[in-house]
Every structure is written in C-alpha cells, then in structure tokens.
Amino acid sequence: MSNSNYMKRYLLLTTAVLAAGSLTAQEADSLEHQKDTVIVKTTRVEISGDGIELTFGERDQDKNEDTDEKKKEKDVFDFGILGGFDLGFNAFMVNGDLNLAPEMEDFEQKLGNSTNVQIRFLNLKFRPADFVEMNFALGLDYNDWALENDVTLQPEQEYVTFTEEPIHFTKNKFKAKYLTLPFNLQLVTFNKVTFTGGFEPQFLLRGRMKQRSQEEGKTKVDDNFNLREFRYAWVGRVGYDGFSVFCRYYPKSIFADGEGPEIQNISFGIGWGF
C-alpha cells in the first residue's frame, strides 16, 4: 500500500472518530441541560361573577400532556372563597300575610330599614353538565328587623315579652345572626340566564336588641330572645352573569315552639355570586 493511500485512510478514520466524539459531546450537553431545567408552578387567584377561585399549580396543562379526562375533571369540580353576597329587605309575616294582626303590633316594623345580609365565604361547585350546577357553601346570615314602636324585647323570658317604653327610640332594632349551609341547584339557559332553587339550614349564633335614644344613648343587649336554635329556608333566584334577584322564605316560626307567636320571616333583594 502506498503512502498516499495510507494517509487517506488515516484522515478518514480520524474524521470519523472526531465526528463521533462531537455527537457524544452534544448528547451529553443536551442531557446536562435537561438536568438543569427548572419548573416553576404558580398559585392563581381568579375573580369573576361566580366568586373568587384559588388554583394551585399550573391551571393549563401542556397541550401534549393534557387529556380530555383531566380537563373534564377540572371543569366538574370547583372550590372557591367569597362565593356570594346577598343584600335585601327583611320582613315578618303570618301565614303568608305581611299585614300583621292588631294583637301583634309590637312586631310592626320599618321595612325600609329592615335588612338581610348573607355572606358565603366558602363554596364547592359540582357541574355534572354544562347547563346544571350544584353548589354547597358555608356562610353567615345577618338579620335586622327595625321595630316601628317604642318597645323593648326582654331577655331571659320563658315566652316572648315586649315592654312599652316611655321614651322615643331613634333606632330600635331586633337582630339575629346565623351560621348557614346553603345547598343550591342551578340551571343555565343558552343565553346564560340562570334559575336557582335552594335549601338553607341555619344555626343561631346570637340574638340582639340594639337601641338608640336621646335619653339613654346607645344600648345593646345580647340574648337568644326565644329564637329558634335551628331553622331552614327555601330559596329561589333568577340571575345573569353572576348577579341575581332572590327570595328567601322560612316556613317555621322564628321563635322556638311554645316560646313565641307563630310568625315567619321572608327576605328578598339582590345578590352576587351563587
């Protein structure tokens, strides 16, 4: 074999070895870069007409990895905070009549100053279909009844007792606060109008008489005032884009059995969220 042919073979062999070494180095470098990859996950807070939703980690999966099942599971269940807020008027009624009998004049109220406020701060949503949504929540329900007459509801009585006062009250409110656990079923139409029906069990946290007069200033007395410890309401609402009008009706007397007159409660107004 001539020296010329030997040199050619040597150069070809050297070139092949260098090329293989270069490919190996590139592969190792690629693997090294993969080891240095940093994955950042975030916590997202979304505010919408349905409330505030917390999402931990990435909400949108990589398109190559996300499956239809994962998307479906994410859409079916939702957990949120501050899931709803209601503001409305609060009224006494007897057997469906807002006009009370003369013997119940102590319960006469200033309807415009009698309010119902409900705040739902934890809620779980379940969507078995696009047009159906079920909602479970935890909240507080505040009730104010502004009394028309200068009377005081007495604490620690076996039966509901009012006393007439010789002074005039510029503010005379009977108040009650409840822990509420609403359950609602919502139907969504093609144009996003919603129809909701619900059931709300409520547990008494506190009763209060809050009064203000020129003679005595501001006074407040906390007691259960013979209120029913557990009550429930039927709720209906019609909404659009997160806002709604609602009506909340309590079929049982607000007072415990045998401790007060048969007088029910109804509230109605506007709401945000579920």
PDB file of C-alpha atoms in Angstrom:
ATOM      1  CA  MET A   1       0.000   0.000   0.000  1.00  0.00           C
ATOM      2  CA  SER A   2       1.368   3.423  -0.997  1.00  0.00           C
ATOM      3  CA  ASN A   3       1.942   6.196   1.497  1.00  0.00           C
ATOM      4  CA  SER A   4      -0.738   8.279  -0.268  1.00  0.00           C
ATOM      5  CA  ASN A   5      -3.456   5.640   0.248  1.00  0.00           C
ATOM      6  CA  TYR A   6      -2.375   5.106   3.847  1.00  0.00           C
ATOM      7  CA  MET A   7      -2.695   8.840   4.576  1.00  0.00           C
ATOM      8  CA  LYS A   8      -6.180   8.971   3.039  1.00  0.00           C
ATOM      9  CA  ARG A   9      -7.397   6.098   5.237  1.00  0.00           C
ATOM     10  CA  TYR A  10      -5.842   7.678   8.313  1.00  0.00           C
ATOM     11  CA  LEU A  11      -7.571  11.019   7.637  1.00  0.00           C
ATOM     12  CA  LEU A  12     -10.944   9.303   7.102  1.00  0.00           C
ATOM     13  CA  LEU A  13     -10.588   7.335  10.342  1.00  0.00           C
ATOM     14  CA  THR A  14      -9.593  10.452  12.273  1.00  0.00           C
ATOM     15  CA  THR A  15     -12.553  12.394  10.855  1.00  0.00           C
ATOM     16  CA  ALA A  16     -14.961   9.606  11.843  1.00  0.00           C
ATOM     17  CA  VAL A  17     -13.639   9.478  15.413  1.00  0.00           C
ATOM     18  CA  LEU A  18     -13.891  13.265  15.809  1.00  0.00           C
ATOM     19  CA  ALA A  19     -17.443  13.274  14.427  1.00  0.00           C
ATOM     20  CA  ALA A  20     -18.482  10.536  16.843  1.00  0.00           C
ATOM     21  CA  GLY A  21     -16.902  12.425  19.722  1.00  0.00           C
ATOM     22  CA  SER A  22     -18.723  15.601  18.717  1.00  0.00           C
ATOM     23  CA  LEU A  23     -22.083  13.824  18.635  1.00  0.00           C
ATOM     24  CA  THR A  24     -21.414  12.257  22.031  1.00  0.00           C
ATOM     25  CA  ALA A  25     -20.488  15.646  23.493  1.00  0.00           C
ATOM     26  CA  GLN A  26     -23.641  17.221  22.073  1.00  0.00           C
ATOM     27  CA  GLU A  27     -25.790  14.448  23.538  1.00  0.00           C
ATOM     28  CA  ALA A  28     -24.127  14.787  26.950  1.00  0.00           C
ATOM     29  CA  ASP A  29     -24.528  18.547  26.798  1.00  0.00           C
ATOM     30  CA  SER A  30     -28.205  18.106  25.938  1.00  0.00           C
ATOM     31  CA  LEU A  31     -28.666  15.752  28.866  1.00  0.00           C
ATOM     32  CA  GLU A  32     -26.865  18.199  31.126  1.00  0.00           C
ATOM     33  CA  HIS A  33     -29.190  20.993  30.025  1.00  0.00           C
ATOM     34  CA  GLN A  34     -32.176  18.779  30.735  1.00  0.00           C
ATOM     35  CA  LYS A  35     -30.897  18.229  34.259  1.00  0.00           C
ATOM     36  CA  ASP A  36     -30.679  21.979  34.770  1.00  0.00           C
ATOM     37  CA  THR A  37     -34.288  22.588  33.722  1.00  0.00           C
ATOM     38  CA  VAL A  38     -36.302  24.499  36.356  1.00  0.00           C
ATOM     39  CA  ILE A  39     -40.077  24.008  36.558  1.00  0.00           C
ATOM     40  CA  VAL A  40     -41.986  26.912  38.080  1.00  0.00           C
ATOM     41  CA  LYS A  41     -45.504  26.388  39.397  1.00  0.00           C
ATOM     42  CA  THR A  42     -47.708  29.262  40.422  1.00  0.00           C
ATOM     43  CA  THR A  43     -50.791  29.985  42.504  1.00  0.00           C
ATOM     44  CA  ARG A  44     -53.510  31.845  40.597  1.00  0.00           C
ATOM     45  CA  VAL A  45     -56.363  33.890  42.022  1.00  0.00           C
ATOM     46  CA  GLU A  46     -59.304  34.493  39.683  1.00  0.00           C
ATOM     47  CA  ILE A  47     -62.182  36.900  40.441  1.00  0.00           C
ATOM     48  CA  SER A  48     -65.410  36.581  38.453  1.00  0.00           C
ATOM     49  CA  GLY A  49     -69.137  36.908  38.838  1.00  0.00           C
ATOM     50  CA  ASP A  50     -69.160  33.489  40.497  1.00  0.00           C
ATOM     51  CA  GLY A  51     -66.741  34.471  43.264  1.00  0.00           C
ATOM     52  CA  ILE A  52     -63.010  34.138  43.946  1.00  0.00           C
ATOM     53  CA  GLU A  53     -61.274  30.920  42.876  1.00  0.00           C
ATOM     54  CA  LEU A  54     -57.844  29.690  44.024  1.00  0.00           C
ATOM     55  CA  THR A  55     -55.815  27.433  41.687  1.00  0.00           C
ATOM     56  CA  PHE A  56     -52.597  25.820  42.965  1.00  0.00           C
ATOM     57  CA  GLY A  57     -50.017  24.889  40.316  1.00  0.00           C
ATOM     58  CA  GLU A  58     -50.451  25.326  36.592  1.00  0.00           C
ATOM     59  CA  ARG A  59     -54.077  25.720  35.545  1.00  0.00           C
ATOM     60  CA  ASP A  60     -53.437  24.952  31.865  1.00  0.00           C
ATOM     61  CA  GLN A  61     -51.599  21.692  31.253  1.00  0.00           C
ATOM     62  CA  ASP A  62     -49.144  21.253  28.402  1.00  0.00           C
ATOM     63  CA  LYS A  63     -51.208  20.594  25.277  1.00  0.00           C
ATOM     64  CA  ASN A  64     -49.189  17.469  24.530  1.00  0.00           C
ATOM     65  CA  GLU A  65     -49.817  16.058  28.025  1.00  0.00           C
ATOM     66  CA  ASP A  66     -53.293  17.305  28.916  1.00  0.00           C
ATOM     67  CA  THR A  67     -56.016  14.747  28.286  1.00  0.00           C
ATOM     68  CA  ASP A  68     -59.743  15.151  27.877  1.00  0.00           C
ATOM     69  CA  GLU A  69     -60.269  13.399  31.213  1.00  0.00           C
ATOM     70  CA  LYS A  70     -58.123  15.929  33.093  1.00  0.00           C
ATOM     71  CA  LYS A  71     -59.970  18.831  31.507  1.00  0.00           C
ATOM     72  CA  LYS A  72     -63.312  17.261  32.311  1.00  0.00           C
ATOM     73  CA  GLU A  73     -62.335  16.672  35.954  1.00  0.00           C
ATOM     74  CA  LYS A  74     -61.179  20.284  36.338  1.00  0.00           C
ATOM     75  CA  ASP A  75     -64.447  21.601  34.898  1.00  0.00           C
ATOM     76  CA  VAL A  76     -66.668  19.364  37.028  1.00  0.00           C
ATOM     77  CA  PHE A  77     -65.378  20.419  40.470  1.00  0.00           C
ATOM     78  CA  ASP A  78     -64.526  23.911  41.738  1.00  0.00           C
ATOM     79  CA  PHE A  79     -63.573  25.191  45.181  1.00  0.00           C
ATOM     80  CA  GLY A  80     -63.674  28.911  45.944  1.00  0.00           C
ATOM     81  CA  ILE A  81     -63.712  31.582  48.620  1.00  0.00           C
ATOM     82  CA  LEU A  82     -66.110  34.525  48.851  1.00  0.00           C
ATOM     83  CA  GLY A  83     -68.643  32.617  46.797  1.00  0.00           C
ATOM     84  CA  GLY A  84     -71.552  35.026  47.131  1.00  0.00           C
ATOM     85  CA  PHE A  85     -73.154  38.059  48.760  1.00  0.00           C
ATOM     86  CA  ASP A  86     -76.842  38.934  49.233  1.00  0.00           C
ATOM     87  CA  LEU A  87     -78.373  42.238  50.302  1.00  0.00           C
ATOM     88  CA  GLY A  88     -82.105  42.585  50.766  1.00  0.00           C
ATOM     89  CA  PHE A  89     -85.091  43.566  52.864  1.00  0.00           C
ATOM     90  CA  ASN A  90     -86.327  41.521  55.812  1.00  0.00           C
ATOM     91  CA  ALA A  91     -89.983  41.175  56.829  1.00  0.00           C
ATOM     92  CA  PHE A  92     -92.191  39.403  59.348  1.00  0.00           C
ATOM     93  CA  MET A  93     -95.226  37.578  58.016  1.00  0.00           C
ATOM     94  CA  VAL A  94     -98.022  35.391  59.365  1.00  0.00           C
ATOM     95  CA  ASN A  95     -99.406  32.620  57.151  1.00  0.00           C
ATOM     96  CA  GLY A  96     -98.161  34.392  54.036  1.00  0.00           C
ATOM     97  CA  ASP A  97     -99.563  37.804  55.007  1.00  0.00           C
ATOM     98  CA  LEU A  98     -97.242  40.774  55.560  1.00  0.00           C
ATOM     99  CA  ASN A  99    -100.066  42.699  57.265  1.00  0.00           C
ATOM    100  CA  LEU A 100     -99.904  41.660  60.910  1.00  0.00           C
ATOM    101  CA  ALA A 101    -102.957  41.383  63.153  1.00  0.00           C
ATOM    102  CA  PRO A 102    -103.599  44.179  65.726  1.00  0.00           C
ATOM    103  CA  GLU A 103    -102.563  41.932  68.621  1.00  0.00           C
ATOM    104  CA  MET A 104     -99.094  41.676  67.051  1.00  0.00           C
ATOM    105  CA  GLU A 105     -98.487  45.412  66.834  1.00  0.00           C
ATOM    106  CA  ASP A 106     -95.228  45.049  68.796  1.00  0.00           C
ATOM    107  CA  PHE A 107     -93.779  43.374  65.683  1.00  0.00           C
ATOM    108  CA  GLU A 108     -94.715  46.264  63.375  1.00  0.00           C
ATOM    109  CA  GLN A 109     -91.583  47.241  61.516  1.00  0.00           C
ATOM    110  CA  LYS A 110     -89.982  49.826  59.264  1.00  0.00           C
ATOM    111  CA  LEU A 111     -89.486  47.656  56.210  1.00  0.00           C
ATOM    112  CA  GLY A 112     -87.063  50.042  54.508  1.00  0.00           C
ATOM    113  CA  ASN A 113     -84.683  49.786  57.479  1.00  0.00           C
ATOM    114  CA  SER A 114     -85.056  46.031  57.994  1.00  0.00           C
ATOM    115  CA  THR A 115     -82.275  44.208  56.174  1.00  0.00           C
ATOM    116  CA  ASN A 116     -80.926  40.763  55.402  1.00  0.00           C
ATOM    117  CA  VAL A 117     -77.243  40.341  54.535  1.00  0.00           C
ATOM    118  CA  GLN A 118     -75.697  36.990  53.693  1.00  0.00           C
ATOM    119  CA  ILE A 119     -72.008  36.357  53.018  1.00  0.00           C
ATOM    120  CA  ARG A 120     -70.931  32.975  51.634  1.00  0.00           C
ATOM    121  CA  PHE A 121     -67.185  32.681  52.136  1.00  0.00           C
ATOM    122  CA  LEU A 122     -66.512  29.025  51.243  1.00  0.00           C
ATOM    123  CA  ASN A 123     -68.184  27.112  48.438  1.00  0.00           C
ATOM    124  CA  LEU A 124     -67.862  23.897  46.447  1.00  0.00           C
ATOM    125  CA  LYS A 125     -69.347  23.627  42.955  1.00  0.00           C
ATOM    126  CA  PHE A 126     -70.210  20.449  41.078  1.00  0.00           C
ATOM    127  CA  ARG A 127     -71.082  20.604  37.360  1.00  0.00           C
ATOM    128  CA  PRO A 128     -72.385  17.281  36.056  1.00  0.00           C
ATOM    129  CA  ALA A 129     -73.348  19.012  32.783  1.00  0.00           C
ATOM    130  CA  ASP A 130     -72.841  22.363  31.066  1.00  0.00           C
ATOM    131  CA  PHE A 131     -76.349  23.518  31.947  1.00  0.00           C
ATOM    132  CA  VAL A 132     -76.503  22.167  35.522  1.00  0.00           C
ATOM    133  CA  GLU A 133     -74.553  23.261  38.594  1.00  0.00           C
ATOM    134  CA  MET A 134     -74.831  22.217  42.235  1.00  0.00           C
ATOM    135  CA  ASN A 135     -73.350  24.361  44.977  1.00  0.00           C
ATOM    136  CA  PHE A 136     -72.551  23.734  48.641  1.00  0.00           C
ATOM    137  CA  ALA A 137     -71.477  26.701  50.774  1.00  0.00           C
ATOM    138  CA  LEU A 138     -70.683  27.966  54.253  1.00  0.00           C
ATOM    139  CA  GLY A 139     -71.717  31.464  55.252  1.00  0.00           C
ATOM    140  CA  LEU A 140     -73.144  33.944  57.736  1.00  0.00           C
ATOM    141  CA  ASP A 141     -76.694  35.291  57.598  1.00  0.00           C
ATOM    142  CA  TYR A 142     -77.410  38.653  59.302  1.00  0.00           C
ATOM    143  CA  ASN A 143     -80.992  39.732  60.036  1.00  0.00           C
ATOM    144  CA  ASP A 144     -82.194  43.168  61.182  1.00  0.00           C
ATOM    145  CA  TRP A 145     -85.826  43.990  61.952  1.00  0.00           C
ATOM    146  CA  ALA A 146     -86.354  47.723  62.590  1.00  0.00           C
ATOM    147  CA  LEU A 147     -89.271  47.996  65.026  1.00  0.00           C
ATOM    148  CA  GLU A 148     -91.803  50.765  64.463  1.00  0.00           C
ATOM    149  CA  ASN A 149     -92.959  51.236  68.056  1.00  0.00           C
ATOM    150  CA  ASP A 150     -91.088  52.261  71.193  1.00  0.00           C
ATOM    151  CA  VAL A 151     -90.910  48.778  72.680  1.00  0.00           C
ATOM    152  CA  THR A 152     -88.162  46.554  74.061  1.00  0.00           C
ATOM    153  CA  LEU A 153     -87.929  42.794  73.630  1.00  0.00           C
ATOM    154  CA  GLN A 154     -86.992  41.405  77.044  1.00  0.00           C
ATOM    155  CA  PRO A 155     -84.168  38.864  77.505  1.00  0.00           C
ATOM    156  CA  GLU A 156     -84.264  35.661  79.566  1.00  0.00           C
ATOM    157  CA  GLN A 157     -88.022  35.135  79.345  1.00  0.00           C
ATOM    158  CA  GLU A 158     -89.942  31.867  79.076  1.00  0.00           C
ATOM    159  CA  TYR A 159     -92.145  33.455  76.400  1.00  0.00           C
ATOM    160  CA  VAL A 160     -91.537  36.370  74.019  1.00  0.00           C
ATOM    161  CA  THR A 161     -92.180  39.533  76.030  1.00  0.00           C
ATOM    162  CA  PHE A 162     -92.252  43.176  74.917  1.00  0.00           C
ATOM    163  CA  THR A 163     -92.447  46.185  77.224  1.00  0.00           C
ATOM    164  CA  GLU A 164     -93.605  49.632  76.163  1.00  0.00           C
ATOM    165  CA  GLU A 165     -91.083  52.378  76.875  1.00  0.00           C
ATOM    166  CA  PRO A 166     -91.809  55.982  77.925  1.00  0.00           C
ATOM    167  CA  ILE A 167     -89.005  57.256  75.683  1.00  0.00           C
ATOM    168  CA  HIS A 168     -88.691  57.537  71.915  1.00  0.00           C
ATOM    169  CA  PHE A 169     -86.114  55.423  70.092  1.00  0.00           C
ATOM    170  CA  THR A 170     -84.433  56.878  67.024  1.00  0.00           C
ATOM    171  CA  LYS A 171     -83.175  53.355  66.352  1.00  0.00           C
ATOM    172  CA  ASN A 172     -84.869  50.210  67.628  1.00  0.00           C
ATOM    173  CA  LYS A 173     -83.625  47.005  66.021  1.00  0.00           C
ATOM    174  CA  PHE A 174     -84.104  43.339  66.772  1.00  0.00           C
ATOM    175  CA  LYS A 175     -81.163  41.429  65.274  1.00  0.00           C
ATOM    176  CA  ALA A 176     -80.165  37.801  64.755  1.00  0.00           C
ATOM    177  CA  LYS A 177     -77.050  36.184  63.277  1.00  0.00           C
ATOM    178  CA  TYR A 178     -76.956  32.628  61.908  1.00  0.00           C
ATOM    179  CA  LEU A 179     -74.415  30.187  60.537  1.00  0.00           C
ATOM    180  CA  THR A 180     -75.825  28.985  57.218  1.00  0.00           C
ATOM    181  CA  LEU A 181     -75.054  25.984  54.993  1.00  0.00           C
ATOM    182  CA  PRO A 182     -76.752  26.678  51.644  1.00  0.00           C
ATOM    183  CA  PHE A 183     -77.306  23.972  49.049  1.00  0.00           C
ATOM    184  CA  ASN A 184     -78.399  25.165  45.598  1.00  0.00           C
ATOM    185  CA  LEU A 185     -79.252  23.654  42.231  1.00  0.00           C
ATOM    186  CA  GLN A 186     -78.783  25.974  39.261  1.00  0.00           C
ATOM    187  CA  LEU A 187     -79.963  25.620  35.663  1.00  0.00           C
ATOM    188  CA  VAL A 188     -78.228  27.677  32.965  1.00  0.00           C
ATOM    189  CA  THR A 189     -80.049  28.576  29.734  1.00  0.00           C
ATOM    190  CA  PHE A 190     -78.430  29.040  26.319  1.00  0.00           C
ATOM    191  CA  ASN A 191     -78.321  32.833  26.835  1.00  0.00           C
ATOM    192  CA  LYS A 192     -76.670  32.461  30.306  1.00  0.00           C
ATOM    193  CA  VAL A 193     -79.790  33.313  32.303  1.00  0.00           C
ATOM    194  CA  THR A 194     -79.780  31.206  35.485  1.00  0.00           C
ATOM    195  CA  PHE A 195     -82.620  29.756  37.541  1.00  0.00           C
ATOM    196  CA  THR A 196     -81.681  28.589  41.030  1.00  0.00           C
ATOM    197  CA  GLY A 197     -83.544  26.752  43.764  1.00  0.00           C
ATOM    198  CA  GLY A 198     -82.036  26.014  47.140  1.00  0.00           C
ATOM    199  CA  PHE A 199     -82.366  24.790  50.696  1.00  0.00           C
ATOM    200  CA  GLU A 200     -80.628  26.594  53.585  1.00  0.00           C
ATOM    201  CA  PRO A 201     -80.283  25.123  57.085  1.00  0.00           C
ATOM    202  CA  GLN A 202     -79.279  27.810  59.611  1.00  0.00           C
ATOM    203  CA  PHE A 203     -77.990  27.692  63.190  1.00  0.00           C
ATOM    204  CA  LEU A 204     -78.485  30.584  65.615  1.00  0.00           C
ATOM    205  CA  LEU A 205     -75.277  32.279  66.757  1.00  0.00           C
ATOM    206  CA  ARG A 206     -76.659  35.346  68.532  1.00  0.00           C
ATOM    207  CA  GLY A 207     -79.732  37.483  69.117  1.00  0.00           C
ATOM    208  CA  ARG A 208     -79.506  41.180  69.953  1.00  0.00           C
ATOM    209  CA  MET A 209     -81.607  44.240  70.791  1.00  0.00           C
ATOM    210  CA  LYS A 210     -79.891  47.431  69.648  1.00  0.00           C
ATOM    211  CA  GLN A 211     -81.465  50.766  70.550  1.00  0.00           C
ATOM    212  CA  ARG A 212     -80.637  54.451  70.443  1.00  0.00           C
ATOM    213  CA  SER A 213     -82.448  57.301  72.183  1.00  0.00           C
ATOM    214  CA  GLN A 214     -81.720  60.834  73.321  1.00  0.00           C
ATOM    215  CA  GLU A 215     -82.306  59.883  76.947  1.00  0.00           C
ATOM    216  CA  GLU A 216     -80.200  56.698  77.131  1.00  0.00           C
ATOM    217  CA  GLY A 217     -77.890  56.966  74.154  1.00  0.00           C
ATOM    218  CA  LYS A 218     -76.846  53.681  72.514  1.00  0.00           C
ATOM    219  CA  THR A 219     -77.694  50.402  74.226  1.00  0.00           C
ATOM    220  CA  LYS A 220     -77.458  46.768  73.161  1.00  0.00           C
ATOM    221  CA  VAL A 221     -78.408  43.525  74.873  1.00  0.00           C
ATOM    222  CA  ASP A 222     -77.360  40.055  73.646  1.00  0.00           C
ATOM    223  CA  ASP A 223     -79.619  37.062  74.290  1.00  0.00           C
ATOM    224  CA  ASN A 224     -81.321  34.322  72.303  1.00  0.00           C
ATOM    225  CA  PHE A 225     -84.695  36.080  72.870  1.00  0.00           C
ATOM    226  CA  ASN A 226     -86.569  32.761  72.499  1.00  0.00           C
ATOM    227  CA  LEU A 227     -85.370  32.444  68.899  1.00  0.00           C
ATOM    228  CA  ARG A 228     -85.389  29.018  67.289  1.00  0.00           C
ATOM    229  CA  GLU A 229     -81.906  27.463  67.537  1.00  0.00           C
ATOM    230  CA  PHE A 230     -82.264  25.748  64.149  1.00  0.00           C
ATOM    231  CA  ARG A 231     -84.273  26.961  61.187  1.00  0.00           C
ATOM    232  CA  TYR A 232     -84.283  26.493  57.429  1.00  0.00           C
ATOM    233  CA  ALA A 233     -85.250  28.448  54.344  1.00  0.00           C
ATOM    234  CA  TRP A 234     -86.345  27.740  50.795  1.00  0.00           C
ATOM    235  CA  VAL A 235     -84.537  29.990  48.333  1.00  0.00           C
ATOM    236  CA  GLY A 236     -85.220  30.961  44.744  1.00  0.00           C
ATOM    237  CA  ARG A 237     -83.236  33.270  42.494  1.00  0.00           C
ATOM    238  CA  VAL A 238     -83.026  34.385  38.869  1.00  0.00           C
ATOM    239  CA  GLY A 239     -79.720  35.717  37.618  1.00  0.00           C
ATOM    240  CA  TYR A 240     -77.485  36.742  34.760  1.00  0.00           C
ATOM    241  CA  ASP A 241     -73.686  36.999  34.582  1.00  0.00           C
ATOM    242  CA  GLY A 242     -73.191  36.408  38.308  1.00  0.00           C
ATOM    243  CA  PHE A 243     -75.873  38.839  39.549  1.00  0.00           C
ATOM    244  CA  SER A 244     -79.364  37.838  40.660  1.00  0.00           C
ATOM    245  CA  VAL A 245     -82.575  38.703  42.449  1.00  0.00           C
ATOM    246  CA  PHE A 246     -83.518  36.350  45.277  1.00  0.00           C
ATOM    247  CA  CYS A 247     -86.286  35.454  47.705  1.00  0.00           C
ATOM    248  CA  ARG A 248     -85.642  33.519  50.920  1.00  0.00           C
ATOM    249  CA  TYR A 249     -88.649  32.110  52.819  1.00  0.00           C
ATOM    250  CA  TYR A 250     -88.616  30.492  56.267  1.00  0.00           C
ATOM    251  CA  PRO A 251     -91.718  28.295  56.741  1.00  0.00           C
ATOM    252  CA  LYS A 252     -91.260  27.794  60.501  1.00  0.00           C
ATOM    253  CA  SER A 253     -91.774  30.466  63.161  1.00  0.00           C
ATOM    254  CA  ILE A 254     -88.610  32.364  64.020  1.00  0.00           C
ATOM    255  CA  PHE A 255     -89.316  31.583  67.696  1.00  0.00           C
ATOM    256  CA  ALA A 256     -88.921  28.230  69.424  1.00  0.00           C
ATOM    257  CA  ASP A 257     -92.036  26.077  69.746  1.00  0.00           C
ATOM    258  CA  GLY A 258     -94.151  27.212  72.687  1.00  0.00           C
ATOM    259  CA  GLU A 259     -91.953  30.252  73.383  1.00  0.00           C
ATOM    260  CA  GLY A 260     -93.429  32.805  70.995  1.00  0.00           C
ATOM    261  CA  PRO A 261     -96.120  33.574  68.417  1.00  0.00           C
ATOM    262  CA  GLU A 262     -96.256  31.842  65.052  1.00  0.00           C
ATOM    263  CA  ILE A 263     -94.520  34.479  62.978  1.00  0.00           C
ATOM    264  CA  GLN A 264     -92.446  33.675  59.903  1.00  0.00           C
ATOM    265  CA  ASN A 265     -89.689  35.512  58.105  1.00  0.00           C
ATOM    266  CA  ILE A 266     -89.165  36.365  54.433  1.00  0.00           C
ATOM    267  CA  SER A 267     -86.322  38.272  52.767  1.00  0.00           C
ATOM    268  CA  PHE A 268     -85.815  39.443  49.187  1.00  0.00           C
ATOM    269  CA  GLY A 269     -83.254  41.523  47.326  1.00  0.00           C
ATOM    270  CA  ILE A 270     -80.240  41.321  45.015  1.00  0.00           C
ATOM    271  CA  GLY A 271     -77.242  39.017  45.094  1.00  0.00           C
ATOM    272  CA  TRP A 272     -73.786  38.488  43.630  1.00  0.00           C
ATOM    273  CA  GLY A 273     -72.349  35.035  43.038  1.00  0.00           C
ATOM    274  CA  PHE A 274     -74.240  31.851  43.725  1.00  0.00           C
TER     275      PHE A 274
END
